[in-house]
Backbone as XML, in Angstrom:
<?xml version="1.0"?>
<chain id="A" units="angstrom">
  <residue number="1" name="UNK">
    <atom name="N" x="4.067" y="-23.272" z="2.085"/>
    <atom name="CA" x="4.133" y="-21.821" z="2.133"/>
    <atom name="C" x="3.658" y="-21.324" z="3.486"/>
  </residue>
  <residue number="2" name="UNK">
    <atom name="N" x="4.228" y="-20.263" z="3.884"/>
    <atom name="CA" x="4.012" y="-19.669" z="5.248"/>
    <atom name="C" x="2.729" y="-19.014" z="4.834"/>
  </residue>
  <residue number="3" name="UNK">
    <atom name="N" x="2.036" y="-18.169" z="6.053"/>
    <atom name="CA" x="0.940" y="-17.419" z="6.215"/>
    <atom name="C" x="1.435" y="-15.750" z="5.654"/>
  </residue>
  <residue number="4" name="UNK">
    <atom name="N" x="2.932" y="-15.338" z="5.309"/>
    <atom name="CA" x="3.320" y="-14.009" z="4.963"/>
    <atom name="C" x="2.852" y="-14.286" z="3.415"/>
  </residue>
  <residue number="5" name="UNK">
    <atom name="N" x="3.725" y="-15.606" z="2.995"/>
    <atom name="CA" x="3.545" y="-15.930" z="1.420"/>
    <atom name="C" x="2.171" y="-16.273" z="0.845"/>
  </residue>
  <residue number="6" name="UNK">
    <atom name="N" x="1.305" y="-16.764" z="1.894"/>
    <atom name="CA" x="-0.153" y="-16.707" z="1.295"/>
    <atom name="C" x="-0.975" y="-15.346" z="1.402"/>
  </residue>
  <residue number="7" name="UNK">
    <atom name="N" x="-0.451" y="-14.597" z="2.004"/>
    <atom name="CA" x="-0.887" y="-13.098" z="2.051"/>
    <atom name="C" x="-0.282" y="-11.995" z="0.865"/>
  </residue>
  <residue number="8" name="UNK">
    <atom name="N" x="0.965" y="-12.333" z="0.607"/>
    <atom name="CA" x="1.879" y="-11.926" z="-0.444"/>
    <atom name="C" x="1.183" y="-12.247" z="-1.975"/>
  </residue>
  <residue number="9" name="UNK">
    <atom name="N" x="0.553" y="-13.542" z="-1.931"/>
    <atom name="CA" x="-0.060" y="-13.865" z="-3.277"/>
    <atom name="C" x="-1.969" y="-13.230" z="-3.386"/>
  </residue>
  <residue number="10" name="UNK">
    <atom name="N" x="-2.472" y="-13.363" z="-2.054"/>
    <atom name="CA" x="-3.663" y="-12.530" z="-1.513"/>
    <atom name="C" x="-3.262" y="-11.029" z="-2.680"/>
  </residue>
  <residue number="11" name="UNK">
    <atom name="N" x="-2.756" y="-10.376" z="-2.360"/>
    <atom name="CA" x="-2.515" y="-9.131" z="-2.460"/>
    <atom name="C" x="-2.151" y="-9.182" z="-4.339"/>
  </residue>
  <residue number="12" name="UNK">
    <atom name="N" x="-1.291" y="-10.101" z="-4.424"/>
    <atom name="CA" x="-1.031" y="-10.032" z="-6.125"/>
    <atom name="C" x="-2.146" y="-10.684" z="-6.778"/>
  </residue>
  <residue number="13" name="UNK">
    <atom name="N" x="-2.808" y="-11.061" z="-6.102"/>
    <atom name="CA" x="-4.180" y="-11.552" z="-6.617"/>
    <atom name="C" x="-5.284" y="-10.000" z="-7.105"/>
  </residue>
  <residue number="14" name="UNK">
    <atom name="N" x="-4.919" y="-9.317" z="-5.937"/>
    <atom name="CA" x="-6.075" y="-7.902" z="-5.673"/>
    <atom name="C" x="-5.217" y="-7.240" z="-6.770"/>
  </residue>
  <residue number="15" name="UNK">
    <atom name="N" x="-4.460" y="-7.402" z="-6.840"/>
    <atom name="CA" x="-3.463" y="-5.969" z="-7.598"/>
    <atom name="C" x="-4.210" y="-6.475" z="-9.397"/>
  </residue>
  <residue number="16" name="UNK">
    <atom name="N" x="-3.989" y="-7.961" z="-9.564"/>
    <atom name="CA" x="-4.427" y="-8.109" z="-11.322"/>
    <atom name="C" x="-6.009" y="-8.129" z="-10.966"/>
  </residue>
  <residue number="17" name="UNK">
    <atom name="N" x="-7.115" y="-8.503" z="-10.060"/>
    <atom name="CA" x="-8.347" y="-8.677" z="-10.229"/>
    <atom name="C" x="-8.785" y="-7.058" z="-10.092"/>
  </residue>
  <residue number="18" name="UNK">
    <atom name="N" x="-8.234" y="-5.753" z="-9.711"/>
    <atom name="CA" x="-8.947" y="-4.907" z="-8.716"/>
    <atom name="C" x="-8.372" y="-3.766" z="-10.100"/>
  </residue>
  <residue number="19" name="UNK">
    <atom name="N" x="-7.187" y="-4.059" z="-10.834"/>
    <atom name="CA" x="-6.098" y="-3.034" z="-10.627"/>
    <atom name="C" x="-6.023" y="-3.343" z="-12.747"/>
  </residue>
  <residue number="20" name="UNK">
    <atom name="N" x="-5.968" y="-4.669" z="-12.349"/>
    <atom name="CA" x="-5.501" y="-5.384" z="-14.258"/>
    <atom name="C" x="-4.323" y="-5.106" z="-14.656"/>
  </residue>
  <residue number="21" name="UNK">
    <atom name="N" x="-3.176" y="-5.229" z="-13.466"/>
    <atom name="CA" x="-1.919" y="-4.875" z="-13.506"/>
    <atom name="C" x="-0.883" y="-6.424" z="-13.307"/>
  </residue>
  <residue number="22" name="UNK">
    <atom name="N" x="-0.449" y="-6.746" z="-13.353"/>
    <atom name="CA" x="0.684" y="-7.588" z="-13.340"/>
    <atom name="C" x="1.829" y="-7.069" z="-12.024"/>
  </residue>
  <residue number="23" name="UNK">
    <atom name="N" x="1.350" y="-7.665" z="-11.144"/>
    <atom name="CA" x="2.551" y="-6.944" z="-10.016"/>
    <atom name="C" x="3.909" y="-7.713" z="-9.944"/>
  </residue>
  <residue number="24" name="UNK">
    <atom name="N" x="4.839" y="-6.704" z="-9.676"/>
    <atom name="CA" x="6.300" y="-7.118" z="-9.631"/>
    <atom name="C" x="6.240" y="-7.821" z="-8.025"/>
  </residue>
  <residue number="25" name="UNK">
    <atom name="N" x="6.381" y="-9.067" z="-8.163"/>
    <atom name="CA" x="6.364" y="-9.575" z="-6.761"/>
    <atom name="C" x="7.471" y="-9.387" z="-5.931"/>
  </residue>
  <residue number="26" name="UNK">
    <atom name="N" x="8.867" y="-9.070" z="-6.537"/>
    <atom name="CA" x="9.639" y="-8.587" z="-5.871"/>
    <atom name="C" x="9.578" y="-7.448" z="-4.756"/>
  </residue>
  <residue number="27" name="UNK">
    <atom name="N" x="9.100" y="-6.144" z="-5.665"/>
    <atom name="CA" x="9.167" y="-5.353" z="-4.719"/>
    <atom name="C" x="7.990" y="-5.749" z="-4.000"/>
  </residue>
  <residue number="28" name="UNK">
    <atom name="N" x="6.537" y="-6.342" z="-4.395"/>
    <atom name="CA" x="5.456" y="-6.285" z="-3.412"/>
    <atom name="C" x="5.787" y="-7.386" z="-2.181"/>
  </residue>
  <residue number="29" name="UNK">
    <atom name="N" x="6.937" y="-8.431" z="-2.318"/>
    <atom name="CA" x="7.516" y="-9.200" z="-0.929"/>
    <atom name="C" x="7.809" y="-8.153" z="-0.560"/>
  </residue>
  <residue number="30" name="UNK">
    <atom name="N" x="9.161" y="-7.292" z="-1.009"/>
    <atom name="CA" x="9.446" y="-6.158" z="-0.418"/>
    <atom name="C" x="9.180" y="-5.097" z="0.837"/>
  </residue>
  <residue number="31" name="UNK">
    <atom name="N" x="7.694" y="-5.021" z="-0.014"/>
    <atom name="CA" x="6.603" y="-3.699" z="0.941"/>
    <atom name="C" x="6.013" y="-4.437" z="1.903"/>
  </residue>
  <residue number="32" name="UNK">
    <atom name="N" x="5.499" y="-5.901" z="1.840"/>
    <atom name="CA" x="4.763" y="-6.527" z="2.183"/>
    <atom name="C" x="5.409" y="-6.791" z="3.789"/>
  </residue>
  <residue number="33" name="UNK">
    <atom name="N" x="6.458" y="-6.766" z="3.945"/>
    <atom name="CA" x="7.419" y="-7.657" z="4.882"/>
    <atom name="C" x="7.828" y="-6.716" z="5.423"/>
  </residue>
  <residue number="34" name="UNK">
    <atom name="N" x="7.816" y="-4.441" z="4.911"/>
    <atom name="CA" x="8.059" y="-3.864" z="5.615"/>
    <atom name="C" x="6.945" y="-3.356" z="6.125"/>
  </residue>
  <residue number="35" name="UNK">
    <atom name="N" x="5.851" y="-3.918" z="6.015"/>
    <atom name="CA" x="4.521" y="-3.205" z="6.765"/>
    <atom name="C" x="4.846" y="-3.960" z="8.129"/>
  </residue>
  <residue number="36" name="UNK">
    <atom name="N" x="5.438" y="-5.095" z="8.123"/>
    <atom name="CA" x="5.787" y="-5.974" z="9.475"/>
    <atom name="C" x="4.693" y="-6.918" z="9.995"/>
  </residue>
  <residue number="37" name="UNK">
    <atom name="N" x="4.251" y="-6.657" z="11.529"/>
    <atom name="CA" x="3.056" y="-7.423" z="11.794"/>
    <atom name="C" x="1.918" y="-7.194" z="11.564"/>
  </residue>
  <residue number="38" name="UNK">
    <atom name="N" x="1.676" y="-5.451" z="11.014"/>
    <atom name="CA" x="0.159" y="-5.233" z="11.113"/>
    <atom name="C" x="-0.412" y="-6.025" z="9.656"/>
  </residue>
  <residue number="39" name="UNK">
    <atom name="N" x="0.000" y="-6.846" z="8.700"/>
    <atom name="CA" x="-0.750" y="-7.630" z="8.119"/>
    <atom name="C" x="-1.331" y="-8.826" z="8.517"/>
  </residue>
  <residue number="40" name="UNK">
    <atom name="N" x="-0.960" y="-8.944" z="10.186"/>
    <atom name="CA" x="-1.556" y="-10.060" z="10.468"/>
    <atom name="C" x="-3.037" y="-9.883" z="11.434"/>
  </residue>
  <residue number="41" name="UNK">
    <atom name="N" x="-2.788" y="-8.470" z="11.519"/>
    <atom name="CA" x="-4.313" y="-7.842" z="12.356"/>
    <atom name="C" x="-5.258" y="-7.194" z="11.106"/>
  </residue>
  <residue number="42" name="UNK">
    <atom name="N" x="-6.183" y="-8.017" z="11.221"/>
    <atom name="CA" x="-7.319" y="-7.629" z="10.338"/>
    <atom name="C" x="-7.724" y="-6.342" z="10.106"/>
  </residue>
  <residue number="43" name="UNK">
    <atom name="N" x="-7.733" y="-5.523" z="11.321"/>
    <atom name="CA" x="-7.754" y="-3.745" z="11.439"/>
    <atom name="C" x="-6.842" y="-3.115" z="10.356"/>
  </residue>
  <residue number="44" name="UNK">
    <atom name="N" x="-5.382" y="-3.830" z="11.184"/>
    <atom name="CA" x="-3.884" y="-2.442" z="10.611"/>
    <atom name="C" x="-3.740" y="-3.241" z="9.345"/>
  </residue>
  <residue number="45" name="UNK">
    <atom name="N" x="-4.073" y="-4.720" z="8.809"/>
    <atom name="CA" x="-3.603" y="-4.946" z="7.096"/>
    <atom name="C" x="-4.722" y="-3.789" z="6.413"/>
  </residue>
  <residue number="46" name="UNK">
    <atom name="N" x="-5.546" y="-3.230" z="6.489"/>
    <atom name="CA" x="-6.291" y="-2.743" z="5.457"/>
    <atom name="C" x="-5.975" y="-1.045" z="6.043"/>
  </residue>
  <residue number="47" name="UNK">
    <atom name="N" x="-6.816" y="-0.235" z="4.880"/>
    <atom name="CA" x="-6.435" y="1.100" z="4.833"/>
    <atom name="C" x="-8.130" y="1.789" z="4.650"/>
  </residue>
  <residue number="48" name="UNK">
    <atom name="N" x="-8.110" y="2.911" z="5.615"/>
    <atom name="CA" x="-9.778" y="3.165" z="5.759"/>
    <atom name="C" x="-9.709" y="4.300" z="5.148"/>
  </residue>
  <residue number="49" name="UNK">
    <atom name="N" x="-9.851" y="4.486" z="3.365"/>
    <atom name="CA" x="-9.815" y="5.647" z="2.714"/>
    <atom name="C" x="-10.808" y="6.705" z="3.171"/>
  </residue>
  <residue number="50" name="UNK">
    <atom name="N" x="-11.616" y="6.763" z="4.083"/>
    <atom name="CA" x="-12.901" y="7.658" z="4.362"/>
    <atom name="C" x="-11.979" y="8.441" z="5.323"/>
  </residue>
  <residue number="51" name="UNK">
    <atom name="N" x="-10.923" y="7.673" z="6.282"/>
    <atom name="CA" x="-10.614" y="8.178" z="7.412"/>
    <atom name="C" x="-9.374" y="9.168" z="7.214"/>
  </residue>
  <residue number="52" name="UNK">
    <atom name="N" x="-9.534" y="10.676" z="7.099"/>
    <atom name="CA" x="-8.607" y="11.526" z="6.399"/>
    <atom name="C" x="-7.548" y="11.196" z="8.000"/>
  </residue>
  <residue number="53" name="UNK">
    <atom name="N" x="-7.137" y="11.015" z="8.958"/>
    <atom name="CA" x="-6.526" y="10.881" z="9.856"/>
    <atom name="C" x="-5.754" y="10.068" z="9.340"/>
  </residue>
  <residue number="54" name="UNK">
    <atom name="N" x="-6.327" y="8.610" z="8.976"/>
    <atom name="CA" x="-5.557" y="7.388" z="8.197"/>
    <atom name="C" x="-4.327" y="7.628" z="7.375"/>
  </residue>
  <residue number="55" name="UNK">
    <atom name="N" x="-5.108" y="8.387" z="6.521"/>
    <atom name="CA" x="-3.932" y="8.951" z="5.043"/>
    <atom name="C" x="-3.107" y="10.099" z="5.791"/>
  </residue>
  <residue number="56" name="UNK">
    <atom name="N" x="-3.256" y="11.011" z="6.302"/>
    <atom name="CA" x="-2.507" y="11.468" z="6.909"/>
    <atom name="C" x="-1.374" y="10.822" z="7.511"/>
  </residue>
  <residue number="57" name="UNK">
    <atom name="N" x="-1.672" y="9.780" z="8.057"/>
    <atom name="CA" x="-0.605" y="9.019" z="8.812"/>
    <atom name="C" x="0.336" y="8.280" z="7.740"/>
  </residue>
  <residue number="58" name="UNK">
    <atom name="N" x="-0.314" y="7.932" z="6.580"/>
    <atom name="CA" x="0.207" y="7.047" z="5.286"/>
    <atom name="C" x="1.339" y="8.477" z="4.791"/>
  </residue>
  <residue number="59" name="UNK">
    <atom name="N" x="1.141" y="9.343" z="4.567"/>
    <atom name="CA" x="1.203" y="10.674" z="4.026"/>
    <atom name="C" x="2.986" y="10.808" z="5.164"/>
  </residue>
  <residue number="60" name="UNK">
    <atom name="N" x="2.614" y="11.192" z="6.799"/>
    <atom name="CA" x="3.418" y="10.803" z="7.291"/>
    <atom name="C" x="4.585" y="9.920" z="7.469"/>
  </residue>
  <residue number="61" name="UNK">
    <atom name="N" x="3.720" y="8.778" z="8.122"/>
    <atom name="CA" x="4.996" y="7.798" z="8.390"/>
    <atom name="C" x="5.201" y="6.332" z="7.274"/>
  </residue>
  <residue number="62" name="UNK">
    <atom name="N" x="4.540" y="6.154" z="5.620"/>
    <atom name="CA" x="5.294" y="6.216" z="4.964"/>
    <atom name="C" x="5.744" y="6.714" z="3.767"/>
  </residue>
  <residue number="63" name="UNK">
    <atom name="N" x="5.322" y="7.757" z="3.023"/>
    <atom name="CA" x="5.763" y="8.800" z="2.311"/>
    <atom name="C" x="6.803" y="9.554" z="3.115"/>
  </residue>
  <residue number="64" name="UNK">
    <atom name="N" x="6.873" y="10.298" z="4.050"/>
    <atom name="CA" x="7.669" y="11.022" z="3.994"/>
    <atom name="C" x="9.015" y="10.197" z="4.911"/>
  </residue>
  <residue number="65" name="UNK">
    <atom name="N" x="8.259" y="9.728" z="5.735"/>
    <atom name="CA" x="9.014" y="8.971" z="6.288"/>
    <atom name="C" x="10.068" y="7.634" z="5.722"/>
  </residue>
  <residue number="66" name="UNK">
    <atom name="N" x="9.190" y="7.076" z="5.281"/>
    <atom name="CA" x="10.075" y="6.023" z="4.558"/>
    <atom name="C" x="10.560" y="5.977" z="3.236"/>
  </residue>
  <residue number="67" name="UNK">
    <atom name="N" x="10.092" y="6.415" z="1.930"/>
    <atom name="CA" x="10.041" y="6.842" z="1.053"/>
    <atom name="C" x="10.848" y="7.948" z="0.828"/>
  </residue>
  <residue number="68" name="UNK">
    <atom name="N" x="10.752" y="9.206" z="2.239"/>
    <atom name="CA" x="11.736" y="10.161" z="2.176"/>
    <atom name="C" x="11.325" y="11.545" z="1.270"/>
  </residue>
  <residue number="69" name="UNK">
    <atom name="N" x="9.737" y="11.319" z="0.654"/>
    <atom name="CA" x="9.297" y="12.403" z="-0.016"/>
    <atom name="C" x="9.253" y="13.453" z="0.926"/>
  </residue>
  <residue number="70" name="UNK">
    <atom name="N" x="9.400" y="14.393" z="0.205"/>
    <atom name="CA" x="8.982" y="16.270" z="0.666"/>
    <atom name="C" x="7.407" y="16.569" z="0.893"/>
  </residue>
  <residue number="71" name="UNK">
    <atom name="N" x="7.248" y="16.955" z="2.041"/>
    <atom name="CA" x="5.642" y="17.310" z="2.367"/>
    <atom name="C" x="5.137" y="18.278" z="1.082"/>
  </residue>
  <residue number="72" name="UNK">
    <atom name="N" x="4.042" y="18.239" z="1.014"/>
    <atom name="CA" x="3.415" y="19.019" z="-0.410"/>
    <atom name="C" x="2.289" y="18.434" z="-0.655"/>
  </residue>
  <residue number="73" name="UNK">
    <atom name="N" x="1.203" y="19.088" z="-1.323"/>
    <atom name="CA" x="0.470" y="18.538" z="-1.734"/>
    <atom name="C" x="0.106" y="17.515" z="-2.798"/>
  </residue>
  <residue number="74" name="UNK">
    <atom name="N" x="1.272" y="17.336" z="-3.173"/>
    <atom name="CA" x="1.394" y="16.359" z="-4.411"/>
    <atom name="C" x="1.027" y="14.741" z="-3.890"/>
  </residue>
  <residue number="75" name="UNK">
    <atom name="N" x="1.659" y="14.747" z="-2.401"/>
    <atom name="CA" x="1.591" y="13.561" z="-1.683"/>
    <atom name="C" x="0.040" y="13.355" z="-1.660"/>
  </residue>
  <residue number="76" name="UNK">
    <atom name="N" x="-0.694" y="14.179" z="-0.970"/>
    <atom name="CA" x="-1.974" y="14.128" z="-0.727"/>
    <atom name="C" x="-2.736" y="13.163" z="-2.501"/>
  </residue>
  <residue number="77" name="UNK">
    <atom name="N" x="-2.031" y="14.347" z="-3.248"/>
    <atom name="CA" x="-2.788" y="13.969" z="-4.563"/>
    <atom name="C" x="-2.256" y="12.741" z="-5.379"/>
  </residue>
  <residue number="78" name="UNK">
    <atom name="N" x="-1.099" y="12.129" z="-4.891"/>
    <atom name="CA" x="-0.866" y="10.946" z="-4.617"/>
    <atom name="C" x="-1.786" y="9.852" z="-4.263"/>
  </residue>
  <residue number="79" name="UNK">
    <atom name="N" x="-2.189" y="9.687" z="-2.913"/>
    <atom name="CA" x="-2.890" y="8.859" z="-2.227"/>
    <atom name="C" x="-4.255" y="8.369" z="-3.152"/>
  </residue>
  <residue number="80" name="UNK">
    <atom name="N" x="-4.392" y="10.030" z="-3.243"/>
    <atom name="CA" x="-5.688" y="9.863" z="-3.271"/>
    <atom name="C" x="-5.906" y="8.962" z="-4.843"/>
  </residue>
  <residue number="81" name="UNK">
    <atom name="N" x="-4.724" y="9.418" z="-6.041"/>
    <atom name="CA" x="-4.702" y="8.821" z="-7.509"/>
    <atom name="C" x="-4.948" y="6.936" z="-7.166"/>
  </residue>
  <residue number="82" name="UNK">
    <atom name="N" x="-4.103" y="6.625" z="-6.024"/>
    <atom name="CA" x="-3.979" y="5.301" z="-5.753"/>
    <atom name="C" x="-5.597" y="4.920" z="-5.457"/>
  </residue>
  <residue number="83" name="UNK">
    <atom name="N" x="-5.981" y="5.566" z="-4.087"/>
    <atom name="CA" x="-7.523" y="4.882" z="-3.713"/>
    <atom name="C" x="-8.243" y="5.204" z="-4.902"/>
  </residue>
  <residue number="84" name="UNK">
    <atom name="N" x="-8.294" y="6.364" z="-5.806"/>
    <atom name="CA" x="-9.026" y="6.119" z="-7.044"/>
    <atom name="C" x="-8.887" y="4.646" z="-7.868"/>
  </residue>
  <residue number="85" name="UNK">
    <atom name="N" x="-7.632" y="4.229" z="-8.372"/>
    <atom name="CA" x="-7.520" y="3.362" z="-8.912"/>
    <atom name="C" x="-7.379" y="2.167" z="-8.448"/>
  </residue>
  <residue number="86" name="UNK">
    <atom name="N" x="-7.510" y="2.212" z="-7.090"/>
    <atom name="CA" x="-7.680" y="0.573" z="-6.347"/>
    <atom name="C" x="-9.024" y="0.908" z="-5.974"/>
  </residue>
  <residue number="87" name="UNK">
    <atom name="N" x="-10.062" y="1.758" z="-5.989"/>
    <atom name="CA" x="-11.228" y="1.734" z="-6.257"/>
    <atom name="C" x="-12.125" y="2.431" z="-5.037"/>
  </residue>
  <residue number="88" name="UNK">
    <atom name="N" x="-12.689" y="3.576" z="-4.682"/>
    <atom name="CA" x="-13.136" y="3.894" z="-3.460"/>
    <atom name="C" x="-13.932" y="3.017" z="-2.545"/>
  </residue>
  <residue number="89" name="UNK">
    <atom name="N" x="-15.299" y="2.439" z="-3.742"/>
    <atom name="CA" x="-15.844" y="2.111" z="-3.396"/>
    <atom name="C" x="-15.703" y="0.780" z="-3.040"/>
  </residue>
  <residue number="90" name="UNK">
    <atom name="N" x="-14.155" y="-0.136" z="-2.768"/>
    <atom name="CA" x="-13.847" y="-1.511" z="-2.638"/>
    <atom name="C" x="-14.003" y="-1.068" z="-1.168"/>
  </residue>
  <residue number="91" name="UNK">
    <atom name="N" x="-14.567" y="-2.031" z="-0.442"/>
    <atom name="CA" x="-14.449" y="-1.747" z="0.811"/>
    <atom name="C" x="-12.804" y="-2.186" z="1.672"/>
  </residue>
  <residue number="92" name="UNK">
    <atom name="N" x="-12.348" y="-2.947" z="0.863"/>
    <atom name="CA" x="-10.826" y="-3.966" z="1.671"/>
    <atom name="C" x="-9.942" y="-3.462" z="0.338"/>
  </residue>
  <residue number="93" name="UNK">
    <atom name="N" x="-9.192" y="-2.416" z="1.118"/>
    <atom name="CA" x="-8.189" y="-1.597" z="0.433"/>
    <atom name="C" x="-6.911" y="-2.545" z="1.504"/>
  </residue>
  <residue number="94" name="UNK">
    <atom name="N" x="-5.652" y="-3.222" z="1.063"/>
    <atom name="CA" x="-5.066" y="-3.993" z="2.011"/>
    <atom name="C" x="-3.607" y="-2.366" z="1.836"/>
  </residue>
  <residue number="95" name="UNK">
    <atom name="N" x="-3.713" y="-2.992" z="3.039"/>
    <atom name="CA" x="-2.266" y="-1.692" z="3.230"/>
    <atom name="C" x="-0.901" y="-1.961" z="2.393"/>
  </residue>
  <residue number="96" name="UNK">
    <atom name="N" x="-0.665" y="-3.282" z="2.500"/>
    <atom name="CA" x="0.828" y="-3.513" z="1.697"/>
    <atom name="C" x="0.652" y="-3.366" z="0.025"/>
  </residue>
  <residue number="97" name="UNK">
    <atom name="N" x="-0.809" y="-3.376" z="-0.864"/>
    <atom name="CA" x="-1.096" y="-2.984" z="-2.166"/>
    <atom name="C" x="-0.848" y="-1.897" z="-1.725"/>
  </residue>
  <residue number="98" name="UNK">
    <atom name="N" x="-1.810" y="-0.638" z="-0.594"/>
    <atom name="CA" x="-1.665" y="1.008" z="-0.888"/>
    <atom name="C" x="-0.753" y="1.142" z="-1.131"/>
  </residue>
  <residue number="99" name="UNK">
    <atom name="N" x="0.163" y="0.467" z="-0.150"/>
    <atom name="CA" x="1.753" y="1.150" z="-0.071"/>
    <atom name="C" x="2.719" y="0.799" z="-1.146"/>
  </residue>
  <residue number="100" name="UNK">
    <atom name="N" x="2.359" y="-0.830" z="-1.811"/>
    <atom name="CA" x="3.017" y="-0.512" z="-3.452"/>
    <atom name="C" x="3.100" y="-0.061" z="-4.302"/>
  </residue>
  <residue number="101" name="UNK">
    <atom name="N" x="1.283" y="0.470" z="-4.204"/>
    <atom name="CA" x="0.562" y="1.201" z="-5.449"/>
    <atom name="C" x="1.391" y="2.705" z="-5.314"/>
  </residue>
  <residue number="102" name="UNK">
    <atom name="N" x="1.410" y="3.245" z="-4.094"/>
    <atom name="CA" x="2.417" y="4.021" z="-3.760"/>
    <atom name="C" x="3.504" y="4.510" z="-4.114"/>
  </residue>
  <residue number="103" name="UNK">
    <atom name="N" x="4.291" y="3.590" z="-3.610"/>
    <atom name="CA" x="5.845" y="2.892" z="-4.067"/>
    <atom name="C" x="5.944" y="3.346" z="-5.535"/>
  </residue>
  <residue number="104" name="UNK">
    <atom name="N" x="5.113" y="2.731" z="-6.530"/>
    <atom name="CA" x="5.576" y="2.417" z="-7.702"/>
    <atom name="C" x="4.662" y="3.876" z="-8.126"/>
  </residue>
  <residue number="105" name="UNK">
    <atom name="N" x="4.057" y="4.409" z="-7.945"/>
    <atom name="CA" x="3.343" y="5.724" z="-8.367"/>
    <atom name="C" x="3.957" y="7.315" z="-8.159"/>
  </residue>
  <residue number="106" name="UNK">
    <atom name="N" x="4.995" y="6.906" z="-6.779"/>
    <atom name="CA" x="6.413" y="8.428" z="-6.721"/>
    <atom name="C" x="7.557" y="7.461" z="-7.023"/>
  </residue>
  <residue number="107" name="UNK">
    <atom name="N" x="7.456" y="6.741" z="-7.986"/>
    <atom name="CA" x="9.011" y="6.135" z="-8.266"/>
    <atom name="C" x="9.877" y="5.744" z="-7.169"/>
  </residue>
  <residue number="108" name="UNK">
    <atom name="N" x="9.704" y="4.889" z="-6.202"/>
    <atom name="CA" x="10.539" y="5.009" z="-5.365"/>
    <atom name="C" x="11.094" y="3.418" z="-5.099"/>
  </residue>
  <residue number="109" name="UNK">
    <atom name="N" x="10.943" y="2.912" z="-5.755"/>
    <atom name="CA" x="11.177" y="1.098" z="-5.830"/>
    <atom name="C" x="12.775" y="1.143" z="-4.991"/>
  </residue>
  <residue number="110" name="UNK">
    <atom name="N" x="13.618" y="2.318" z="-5.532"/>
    <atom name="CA" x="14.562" y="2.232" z="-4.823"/>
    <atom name="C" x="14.860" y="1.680" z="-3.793"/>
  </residue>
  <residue number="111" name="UNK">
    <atom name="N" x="13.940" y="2.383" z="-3.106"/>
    <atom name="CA" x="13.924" y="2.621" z="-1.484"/>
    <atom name="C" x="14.120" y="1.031" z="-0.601"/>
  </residue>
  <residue number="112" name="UNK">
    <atom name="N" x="13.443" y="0.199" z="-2.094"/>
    <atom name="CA" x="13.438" y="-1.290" z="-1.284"/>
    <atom name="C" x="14.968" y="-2.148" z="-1.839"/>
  </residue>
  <residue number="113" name="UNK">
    <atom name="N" x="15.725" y="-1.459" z="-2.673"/>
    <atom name="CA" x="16.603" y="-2.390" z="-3.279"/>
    <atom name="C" x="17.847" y="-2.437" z="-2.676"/>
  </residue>
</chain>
């Protein structure tokens, strides 16, 4: 197995230990492979829920951007349902879970099929 696919199972590991969910590994290869290289920088794989700039940018460039949602506050109250339930106080929130937890929380699985 490559270093994407041991990161790919990393993450479906966090999703049933963090989450008690069963992740669809499909779409999470999916998300995982469109975050690109920043899962290989220790900084850009994780997501700094304290840092409202951060989510903003998540909010940005991939909600509206990739996903294709309508600005609103729903997005905001989005994010935030996710870092609730992947947990505030976890310190290693990984970006390709936010962005599934995401994904699969405005229905948008589409987007990867």
């Amino acid at each position: 197995m490559g270093k994407r696919d041991d990161l790919i199972e990393k993450y479906a590991a966090d999703i049933k230990e963090k989450l008690g969910q069963t992740p669809d590994m499909d779409l999470l290869t999916k998300v995982t492979i469109g975050c690109g290289p920043s899962i290989y920088n220790d900084d850009a794989s994780t997501v700094a829920s304290s840092d409202q700039e951060e989510l903003d940018r998540i909010r940005q460039s991939y909600l509206m951007k990739k996903l294709g949602l309508p600005d609103g506050p729903a997005l905001m109250d989005g994010i935030n349902a996710v870092i609730d339930a992947y947990g505030r106080s976890n310190r290693t929130k990984y970006r390709a879970v936010v962005y599934y937890l995401l994904c699969r929380h405005f229905n948008k699985e589409a987007v990867y099929s």
